[in-house]
Short mmCIF file of C-alpha atoms in Angstrom, two decimals:
data_model
loop_
_atom_site.label_atom_id
_atom_site.label_comp_id
_atom_site.label_asym_id
_atom_site.label_seq_id
_atom_site.Cartn_x
_atom_site.Cartn_y
_atom_site.Cartn_z
CA UNK N 58 165.47 234.89 -134.32
CA UNK N 59 165.06 231.25 -133.99
CA UNK N 60 162.22 229.66 -135.36
CA UNK N 61 158.97 228.88 -134.36
CA UNK N 62 158.06 225.79 -135.66
CA UNK N 63 157.83 222.41 -133.47
CA UNK N 64 157.12 219.32 -135.08
CA UNK N 65 157.84 216.56 -132.41
CA UNK N 66 154.89 215.29 -130.21
CA UNK N 67 156.95 215.94 -126.62
CA UNK N 68 157.37 220.18 -128.03
CA UNK N 69 153.44 219.67 -129.64
CA UNK N 70 152.74 218.64 -126.16
CA UNK N 71 154.69 221.12 -124.28
CA UNK N 72 153.30 223.60 -125.99
CA UNK N 73 150.00 222.93 -125.59
CA UNK N 74 150.24 222.16 -121.84
CA UNK N 75 151.96 225.92 -121.92
CA UNK N 76 148.58 227.76 -123.78
CA UNK N 77 146.21 226.08 -121.99
CA UNK N 78 147.95 227.68 -118.69
CA UNK N 79 148.21 230.74 -119.85
CA UNK N 80 144.57 231.17 -120.94
CA UNK N 81 143.68 230.01 -117.25
CA UNK N 82 145.31 232.82 -115.94
CA UNK N 83 143.74 235.80 -117.72
CA UNK N 84 142.94 238.96 -115.89
CA UNK N 85 144.40 237.87 -112.64
CA UNK N 86 146.98 240.86 -112.86
CA UNK N 87 144.40 243.75 -112.97
CA UNK N 88 142.10 242.60 -110.24
CA UNK N 89 142.83 245.28 -107.72
CA UNK N 90 143.52 247.83 -109.87
CA UNK N 91 140.30 247.27 -111.58
CA UNK N 92 138.30 246.82 -107.72
CA UNK N 93 139.98 250.59 -106.48
CA UNK N 94 137.97 251.87 -109.95
CA UNK N 95 135.18 249.87 -109.37
CA UNK N 96 134.45 251.41 -106.08
CA UNK N 97 135.39 254.55 -106.89
CA UNK N 98 132.82 254.82 -109.49
CA UNK N 99 130.38 253.06 -106.74
CA UNK N 100 130.25 255.40 -105.00
CA UNK N 101 130.95 258.60 -105.67
CA UNK N 102 129.20 258.58 -109.20
CA UNK N 103 130.23 261.68 -112.14
CA UNK N 104 132.88 262.94 -109.83
CA UNK N 105 134.79 259.65 -109.82
CA UNK N 106 134.18 259.31 -114.07
CA UNK N 107 135.42 263.27 -114.26
CA UNK N 108 138.87 262.10 -112.31
CA UNK N 109 139.19 258.79 -113.64
CA UNK N 110 138.32 260.10 -117.38
CA UNK N 111 141.29 262.67 -116.42
CA UNK N 112 144.24 260.18 -115.46
CA UNK N 113 143.61 257.55 -118.09
CA UNK N 114 142.32 259.30 -120.98
CA UNK N 115 143.85 262.64 -120.61
CA UNK N 116 140.69 264.10 -121.15
CA UNK N 117 138.71 266.48 -118.87
CA UNK N 118 134.62 266.52 -119.52
CA UNK N 119 131.72 267.36 -116.60
CA UNK N 120 128.18 266.13 -116.09
CA UNK N 121 127.27 268.52 -119.18
CA UNK N 122 129.65 266.52 -121.87
CA UNK N 123 129.74 263.02 -121.14
CA UNK N 124 127.81 262.58 -124.11
CA UNK N 125 128.28 262.99 -127.65
CA UNK N 126 125.67 265.93 -129.23
CA UNK N 127 123.76 265.24 -132.21
CA UNK N 128 125.96 267.66 -133.41
CA UNK N 129 129.02 266.15 -133.40
CA UNK N 130 127.50 262.77 -134.35
CA UNK N 131 126.09 264.49 -137.59
CA UNK N 132 129.05 266.34 -138.64
CA UNK N 133 131.25 262.79 -138.50
CA UNK N 134 129.93 262.46 -141.80
CA UNK N 135 131.34 264.95 -142.73
CA UNK N 136 135.22 263.69 -142.20
CA UNK N 137 134.37 260.27 -144.00
CA UNK N 138 134.16 259.67 -147.64
CA UNK N 139 131.55 257.84 -149.64
CA UNK N 140 133.61 254.48 -150.17
CA UNK N 141 133.90 254.05 -146.26
CA UNK N 142 130.18 255.05 -145.80
CA UNK N 143 129.56 252.96 -148.85
CA UNK N 144 131.41 250.01 -147.46
CA UNK N 145 130.52 249.95 -144.03
CA UNK N 146 126.52 250.48 -144.66
CA UNK N 147 126.94 247.42 -147.03
CA UNK N 148 128.33 246.01 -143.59
CA UNK N 149 125.67 246.78 -141.51
CA UNK N 150 123.03 244.98 -144.45
CA UNK N 151 124.71 241.99 -144.69
CA UNK N 152 124.65 242.01 -140.45
CA UNK N 153 121.31 242.75 -139.85
CA UNK N 154 120.54 239.88 -142.71
CA UNK N 155 122.13 237.13 -141.04
CA UNK N 156 121.28 237.98 -137.80
CA UNK N 157 117.72 237.76 -139.00
CA UNK N 158 117.39 234.63 -139.67
CA UNK N 159 118.83 233.20 -135.94
CA UNK N 160 115.52 235.39 -134.06
CA UNK N 161 113.62 233.02 -132.34
CA UNK N 162 110.14 231.61 -132.60
CA UNK N 163 108.23 231.52 -129.79
CA UNK N 164 106.28 227.77 -129.38
CA UNK N 165 102.98 226.55 -126.89
CA UNK N 166 101.43 223.38 -126.93
CA UNK N 167 99.46 220.78 -124.49
CA UNK N 168 101.11 217.78 -123.57
CA UNK N 169 99.18 213.95 -123.29
CA UNK N 170 97.97 214.67 -119.77
CA UNK N 171 96.62 218.08 -120.23
CA UNK N 172 99.06 220.28 -119.17
CA UNK N 173 99.65 223.94 -121.35
CA UNK N 174 103.57 223.78 -121.82
CA UNK N 175 106.05 225.96 -123.70
CA UNK N 176 108.21 229.34 -123.46
CA UNK N 177 108.16 232.91 -124.89
CA UNK N 178 110.85 234.73 -125.53
CA UNK N 179 111.30 238.65 -124.98
CA UNK N 180 114.00 241.20 -125.37
CA UNK N 181 116.49 242.53 -122.85
CA UNK N 182 115.22 246.08 -121.60
CA UNK N 183 118.21 248.17 -122.03
CA UNK N 184 122.20 247.55 -123.26
CA UNK N 185 125.59 248.80 -122.81
CA UNK N 186 127.80 248.29 -126.04
CA UNK N 187 131.19 249.26 -125.06
CA UNK N 188 133.77 250.02 -128.33
CA UNK N 189 137.74 250.43 -127.99
CA UNK N 190 138.62 253.66 -128.41
CA UNK N 191 142.23 255.23 -129.32
CA UNK N 192 144.50 252.73 -131.62
CA UNK N 193 141.68 250.18 -131.69
CA UNK N 194 139.13 251.73 -132.79
CA UNK N 195 136.94 249.38 -134.94
CA UNK N 196 133.59 250.54 -135.89
CA UNK N 197 132.86 247.19 -137.58
CA UNK N 198 133.09 246.10 -133.54
CA UNK N 199 129.81 248.94 -133.32
CA UNK N 200 128.12 247.49 -136.24
CA UNK N 201 128.30 243.74 -134.68
CA UNK N 202 126.68 244.52 -131.47
CA UNK N 203 124.78 247.28 -132.40
CA UNK N 204 122.60 245.38 -134.52
CA UNK N 205 121.86 242.24 -132.94
CA UNK N 206 120.43 244.05 -130.28
CA UNK N 207 118.19 246.16 -132.47
CA UNK N 208 117.13 242.87 -134.39
CA UNK N 209 116.61 241.80 -130.96
CA UNK N 210 114.37 244.63 -130.41
CA UNK N 211 115.97 246.11 -127.72
CA UNK N 212 115.00 249.42 -126.96
CA UNK N 213 117.18 251.08 -125.18
CA UNK N 214 120.96 250.95 -126.33
CA UNK N 215 124.09 252.69 -125.05
CA UNK N 216 127.12 252.98 -125.73
CA UNK N 217 130.77 253.75 -124.10
CA UNK N 218 133.93 255.20 -125.89
CA UNK N 219 137.08 256.51 -124.60
CA UNK N 220 138.51 259.13 -126.48
CA UNK N 221 141.89 259.67 -125.72
CA UNK N 222 143.07 263.69 -125.62
CA UNK N 223 139.50 264.04 -127.18
CA UNK N 224 139.89 262.09 -130.36
CA UNK N 225 137.68 259.83 -131.52
CA UNK N 226 137.64 258.18 -135.21
CA UNK N 227 135.08 259.59 -137.08
CA UNK N 228 133.98 256.36 -138.08
CA UNK N 229 132.93 255.02 -134.66
CA UNK N 230 130.33 257.74 -134.74
CA UNK N 231 129.25 257.16 -138.19
CA UNK N 232 128.88 253.49 -137.53
CA UNK N 233 126.68 254.51 -134.45
CA UNK N 234 124.53 256.23 -136.31
CA UNK N 235 123.07 253.55 -138.80
CA UNK N 236 123.05 251.31 -136.39
CA UNK N 237 120.84 253.73 -135.16
CA UNK N 238 122.33 254.63 -131.65
CA UNK N 239 122.90 257.93 -130.29
CA UNK N 240 123.16 257.70 -126.90
CA UNK N 241 126.95 257.52 -126.71
CA UNK N 242 128.92 258.39 -123.53
CA UNK N 243 132.50 260.06 -124.10
CA UNK N 244 134.07 257.26 -121.57
CA UNK N 245 135.99 253.91 -121.61
CA UNK N 246 138.22 251.29 -119.36
CA UNK N 247 136.86 250.11 -116.27
CA UNK N 248 135.13 252.82 -115.26
CA UNK N 249 132.84 252.39 -117.74
CA UNK N 250 131.47 249.44 -117.40
CA UNK N 251 130.97 250.21 -113.42
CA UNK N 252 128.68 253.13 -114.69
CA UNK N 253 126.90 250.85 -116.86
CA UNK N 254 126.86 248.12 -113.76
CA UNK N 255 125.78 250.90 -110.90
CA UNK N 256 124.29 253.84 -112.64
CA UNK N 257 125.29 257.64 -112.19
CA UNK N 258 123.84 260.49 -111.08
CA UNK N 259 124.08 261.03 -115.21
CA UNK N 260 124.10 257.82 -116.98
CA UNK N 261 121.49 254.94 -116.55
CA UNK N 262 121.97 251.42 -115.21
CA UNK N 263 121.74 248.56 -117.99
CA UNK N 264 120.79 245.35 -117.72
CA UNK N 265 123.47 243.56 -120.10
CA UNK N 266 127.15 244.97 -121.27
CA UNK N 267 129.00 243.80 -124.53
CA UNK N 268 131.56 244.36 -126.64
CA UNK N 269 135.08 244.06 -126.14
CA UNK N 270 138.31 245.94 -124.61
CA UNK N 271 141.39 246.11 -123.11
CA UNK N 272 142.45 243.22 -120.40
CA UNK N 273 141.13 246.05 -118.00
CA UNK N 274 137.80 246.32 -119.29
CA UNK N 275 137.89 242.37 -119.34
CA UNK N 276 138.18 241.72 -116.00
CA UNK N 277 136.02 244.53 -114.95
CA UNK N 278 133.36 242.66 -116.94
CA UNK N 279 134.14 239.28 -115.00
CA UNK N 280 134.67 241.40 -111.74
CA UNK N 281 130.89 242.76 -112.09
CA UNK N 282 128.53 239.43 -113.94
CA UNK N 283 125.78 238.79 -112.13
CA UNK N 284 125.46 242.06 -110.80
CA UNK N 285 125.27 243.06 -114.45
CA UNK N 286 124.82 240.22 -117.58
CA UNK N 287 127.87 240.35 -119.78
CA UNK N 288 129.07 238.52 -124.00
CA UNK N 289 132.25 237.26 -122.16
CA UNK N 290 134.90 238.03 -120.73
CA UNK N 291 137.51 238.14 -123.99
CA UNK N 292 140.57 237.33 -123.72
CA UNK N 293 143.40 238.48 -126.59
CA UNK N 294 142.63 237.18 -130.31
CA UNK N 295 143.93 234.39 -131.77
CA UNK N 296 143.65 232.54 -135.15
CA UNK N 297 144.03 228.56 -135.89
CA UNK N 298 145.10 228.14 -139.34
CA UNK N 299 145.09 224.47 -141.05
CA UNK N 300 146.89 224.57 -143.94
CA UNK N 301 148.57 221.52 -146.39
CA UNK N 302 151.40 222.02 -148.79
CA UNK N 303 148.58 222.84 -151.66
CA UNK N 304 148.50 226.63 -150.26
CA UNK N 305 149.89 229.28 -151.23
CA UNK N 306 152.23 230.37 -148.15
CA UNK N 307 151.87 233.87 -149.08
CA UNK N 308 148.72 234.86 -148.63
CA UNK N 309 148.71 232.13 -145.59
CA UNK N 310 151.52 234.07 -143.92
CA UNK N 311 148.96 237.52 -144.15
CA UNK N 312 146.41 235.89 -142.60
CA UNK N 313 148.95 234.65 -139.78
CA UNK N 314 150.07 238.09 -139.55
CA UNK N 315 146.39 240.63 -139.42
CA UNK N 316 145.49 238.55 -136.67
CA UNK N 317 148.56 238.87 -134.92
CA UNK N 318 148.81 243.00 -135.75
CA UNK N 319 145.76 243.42 -132.85
CA UNK N 320 147.89 243.13 -129.95
CA UNK N 321 150.88 241.91 -129.14
CA UNK N 322 149.40 238.95 -127.07
CA UNK N 323 147.41 238.14 -130.07
CA UNK N 324 147.55 234.61 -131.42
CA UNK N 325 148.99 233.11 -134.41
CA UNK N 326 148.65 229.48 -134.97
CA UNK N 327 149.22 227.08 -137.97
CA UNK N 328 149.21 223.36 -137.66
CA UNK N 329 150.41 221.96 -141.54
CA UNK N 330 151.51 218.40 -142.58
CA UNK N 331 154.44 219.67 -144.38
CA UNK N 332 157.75 220.52 -143.31
CA UNK N 333 158.82 222.63 -146.16
CA UNK N 334 155.29 224.37 -146.43
CA UNK N 335 156.58 225.28 -142.18
CA UNK N 336 159.72 226.62 -143.54
CA UNK N 337 158.51 228.53 -146.94
CA UNK N 338 155.27 229.81 -144.69
CA UNK N 339 157.81 231.04 -142.07
CA UNK N 340 159.24 232.47 -144.17
CA UNK N 341 156.85 234.50 -145.74
CA UNK N 342 155.83 236.42 -142.66
CA UNK N 343 159.29 237.60 -141.92
CA UNK N 344 159.25 239.45 -145.26
CA UNK N 345 155.44 240.60 -144.60
CA UNK N 346 157.08 242.41 -141.22
CA UNK N 347 159.58 244.29 -143.40
CA UNK N 348 157.88 245.75 -145.65
CA UNK N 349 154.16 246.13 -142.93
CA UNK N 350 153.54 249.97 -142.52
CA UNK N 351 152.73 249.64 -138.88
CA UNK N 352 154.92 246.17 -137.96
CA UNK N 353 155.67 246.87 -134.46
CA UNK N 354 152.78 245.24 -133.00
CA UNK N 355 152.58 242.47 -135.29
CA UNK N 356 156.50 241.82 -134.58
CA UNK N 357 156.14 241.84 -130.84
CA UNK N 358 153.04 239.44 -131.58
CA UNK N 359 154.28 236.75 -134.20
CA UNK N 360 157.64 236.50 -132.30
CA UNK N 361 156.31 236.10 -128.59
CA UNK N 362 153.26 233.97 -129.22
CA UNK N 363 153.05 232.87 -132.97
CA UNK N 364 154.07 228.94 -134.05
CA UNK N 365 154.26 226.11 -136.42
CA UNK N 366 152.73 223.14 -136.16
CA UNK N 367 153.91 220.25 -137.69
CA UNK N 368 151.97 216.88 -137.56
CA UNK N 369 152.19 214.08 -139.59
CA UNK N 370 148.95 214.09 -141.61
CA UNK N 371 146.45 217.13 -141.72
CA UNK N 372 143.71 214.50 -139.46
CA UNK N 373 146.37 215.02 -136.94
CA UNK N 374 145.26 218.04 -136.19
CA UNK N 375 141.96 217.81 -135.42
CA UNK N 376 142.72 217.10 -131.47
CA UNK N 377 144.95 219.84 -131.20
CA UNK N 378 142.58 222.41 -132.94
CA UNK N 379 139.88 221.14 -130.96
CA UNK N 380 142.19 221.39 -127.62
CA UNK N 381 143.21 224.89 -128.68
CA UNK N 382 139.11 225.52 -129.06
CA UNK N 383 140.38 228.78 -130.61
CA UNK N 384 138.08 231.55 -131.80
CA UNK N 385 138.79 231.97 -135.01
CA UNK N 386 139.86 228.76 -137.43
CA UNK N 387 140.71 228.55 -140.58
CA UNK N 388 140.53 225.00 -142.62
CA UNK N 389 142.74 225.73 -145.55
CA UNK N 390 143.06 222.47 -146.84
CA UNK N 391 142.31 220.74 -150.70
CA UNK N 392 138.83 219.51 -149.10
CA UNK N 393 138.27 220.96 -145.77
CA UNK N 394 135.20 219.80 -144.67
CA UNK N 395 136.54 216.63 -144.65
CA UNK N 396 137.73 217.09 -141.23
CA UNK N 397 135.66 220.31 -140.55
CA UNK N 398 132.39 217.78 -138.31
CA UNK N 399 135.14 216.58 -135.93
CA UNK N 400 135.66 219.92 -135.05
CA UNK N 401 133.59 220.54 -132.56
CA UNK N 402 135.39 223.70 -130.34
CA UNK N 403 136.14 226.55 -132.35
CA UNK N 404 134.21 229.72 -132.50
CA UNK N 405 134.16 230.79 -135.71
CA UNK N 406 134.95 228.15 -138.79
CA UNK N 407 136.75 229.48 -141.88
CA UNK N 408 136.65 227.02 -145.15
CA UNK N 409 139.07 226.92 -148.05
CA UNK N 410 142.05 229.67 -149.05
CA UNK N 411 139.10 232.13 -150.41
CA UNK N 412 137.64 232.82 -146.88
CA UNK N 413 140.16 234.08 -144.98
CA UNK N 414 138.98 235.53 -140.96
CA UNK N 415 139.31 239.03 -142.29
CA UNK N 416 136.27 238.97 -143.75
CA UNK N 417 134.50 237.65 -141.24
CA UNK N 418 135.67 240.53 -139.26
CA UNK N 419 134.05 242.89 -141.38
CA UNK N 420 132.00 242.00 -144.29
CA UNK N 421 130.43 238.35 -144.38
CA UNK N 422 127.56 239.19 -141.95
CA UNK N 423 128.48 236.17 -139.39
CA UNK N 424 129.16 238.12 -136.25
CA UNK N 425 132.45 238.74 -135.36
CA UNK N 426 132.67 238.83 -131.06
CA UNK N 427 132.94 235.44 -130.76
CA UNK N 428 134.57 233.41 -127.85
CA UNK N 429 138.68 233.42 -126.81
CA UNK N 430 140.97 231.60 -124.48
CA UNK N 431 139.38 227.89 -125.57
CA UNK N 432 135.56 229.29 -123.72
CA UNK N 433 135.10 228.17 -127.50
CA UNK N 434 134.62 224.67 -125.74
CA UNK N 435 131.38 226.04 -123.89
CA UNK N 436 130.12 229.45 -125.68
CA UNK N 437 129.41 231.10 -128.86
CA UNK N 438 129.77 233.44 -130.91
CA UNK N 439 127.56 236.52 -130.08
CA UNK N 440 123.92 236.57 -131.18
CA UNK N 441 120.71 237.87 -131.24
CA UNK N 442 119.98 235.36 -128.37
CA UNK N 443 122.06 237.27 -126.09
CA UNK N 444 119.94 240.22 -126.38
CA UNK N 445 116.69 238.33 -125.79
CA UNK N 446 115.32 236.21 -122.73
CA UNK N 447 113.59 232.96 -122.81
CA UNK N 448 110.52 232.72 -120.18
CA UNK N 449 108.77 229.64 -119.75
CA UNK N 450 104.96 229.12 -119.07
CA UNK N 451 102.43 226.43 -117.73
CA UNK N 452 99.54 225.93 -116.61
CA UNK N 453 97.91 223.46 -114.95
CA UNK N 454 94.06 222.03 -115.57
CA UNK N 455 92.53 219.68 -113.30
CA UNK N 456 92.81 216.89 -114.85
CA UNK N 457 96.52 217.57 -114.44
CA UNK N 458 96.84 218.63 -111.14
CA UNK N 459 94.99 215.27 -109.79
CA UNK N 460 98.09 213.29 -112.11
CA UNK N 461 100.65 215.13 -111.39
CA UNK N 462 99.91 216.93 -108.18
CA UNK N 463 100.09 213.39 -105.74
CA UNK N 464 103.80 212.84 -107.82
CA UNK N 465 105.37 216.67 -106.89
CA UNK N 466 104.09 215.82 -103.15
CA UNK N 467 106.04 212.97 -102.80
CA UNK N 468 109.20 214.28 -104.08
CA UNK N 469 108.69 217.14 -101.98
CA UNK N 470 108.68 215.22 -99.23
CA UNK N 471 111.57 213.14 -100.48
CA UNK N 472 113.34 216.21 -100.52
CA UNK N 473 112.35 217.29 -97.39
CA UNK N 474 110.84 220.41 -97.52
CA UNK N 475 107.52 220.30 -96.34
CA UNK N 476 105.82 224.02 -97.16
CA UNK N 477 106.85 222.70 -101.15
CA UNK N 478 104.05 219.51 -99.45
CA UNK N 479 101.96 221.41 -98.78
CA UNK N 480 101.83 223.94 -101.48
CA UNK N 481 101.33 220.33 -103.59
CA UNK N 482 99.05 219.10 -100.98
CA UNK N 483 96.43 222.10 -102.09
CA UNK N 484 96.14 222.29 -105.47
CA UNK N 485 95.15 217.97 -105.57
CA UNK N 486 92.13 217.80 -105.92
CA UNK N 487 90.09 215.67 -103.48
CA UNK N 488 87.66 214.76 -105.85
CA UNK N 489 86.69 215.70 -109.91
CA UNK N 490 84.36 218.55 -110.48
#
């Protein structure tokens, strides 16, 4: 197969333009089908969910079997090894500790004109968590979405997950149990997003939906944003690795394939200042693909979207990295901190050869729900703040009304908003009291 190494400025610029254009065209092919699913659920409620679940997941549900029973959730524990349980518990503990440090403080003060100002944080009332099923069935996603919501103080958490052909990964149910979620629905796809948005006879609508899903799920979230809150519209996963020739080529190759095996549309990108190192990594990737247990997805992804960019100097990677705005960025150089501060567009950054992105997926404690498709230019990883609202609070004294009322009246008048001006005028004291 042809080399995936590009090194001339013309080639690099051409690839960057294509990367940006592809990021802008996500989900368009799914809009019509998703519209039909959403309208079906909105109009027919439970009946639509039953029919769509048969069609897409080959599972026949009725209104009494939408939800996992406590017995089913508890039985999942018996199907899991102690080693797996301990791993989930450790991950949950680290995720909770990390997110507890994000909890914001309320703040109140009186300014120099005597106006009492401030803001307070309150949790969102209800949240829906989408967890993929089937091949992409991740207990880690349960923890990463549910634990920050719990830390924020969300009282009503509903989890939806598809059960294709009636199958469910017991680790997903166990992770939900550890995270304190008992309200779990056996429905997925765009129909689950619609049900959480509008509610049905059996499912209560929520205020915000979070969690990754396939292209149909992402398109539904994009369509319904505004009627319900969402975390983001997630595109295919991506990793950008910046590495010098002092690195272990096998390690870097394995990190690239770890991302590629997520999805055939996932993007694995390496930037290096050594052509020799680039060729070695490319060779190691091909060797790993031969020996990978299930290499179909990773192979398609790598040869479709994988690329190795060779620059003259490692500092040349900074501008490229900021344009890519990758979901995951690994800086595997002798002194990663030397370029760290200049890279401002990245969902999560992993420094040094001993900090692969894979650790961030599971056990570091930081959140693995990250902005994709260049949205790291303006958004951040999922956090406790995503499950809270900040409300401004103010109180005017008589003196403050006197000092500021006339100014408010002037501004309202200049905007030709006469009722605003009247409202301000009525608050201006006629005399000191």
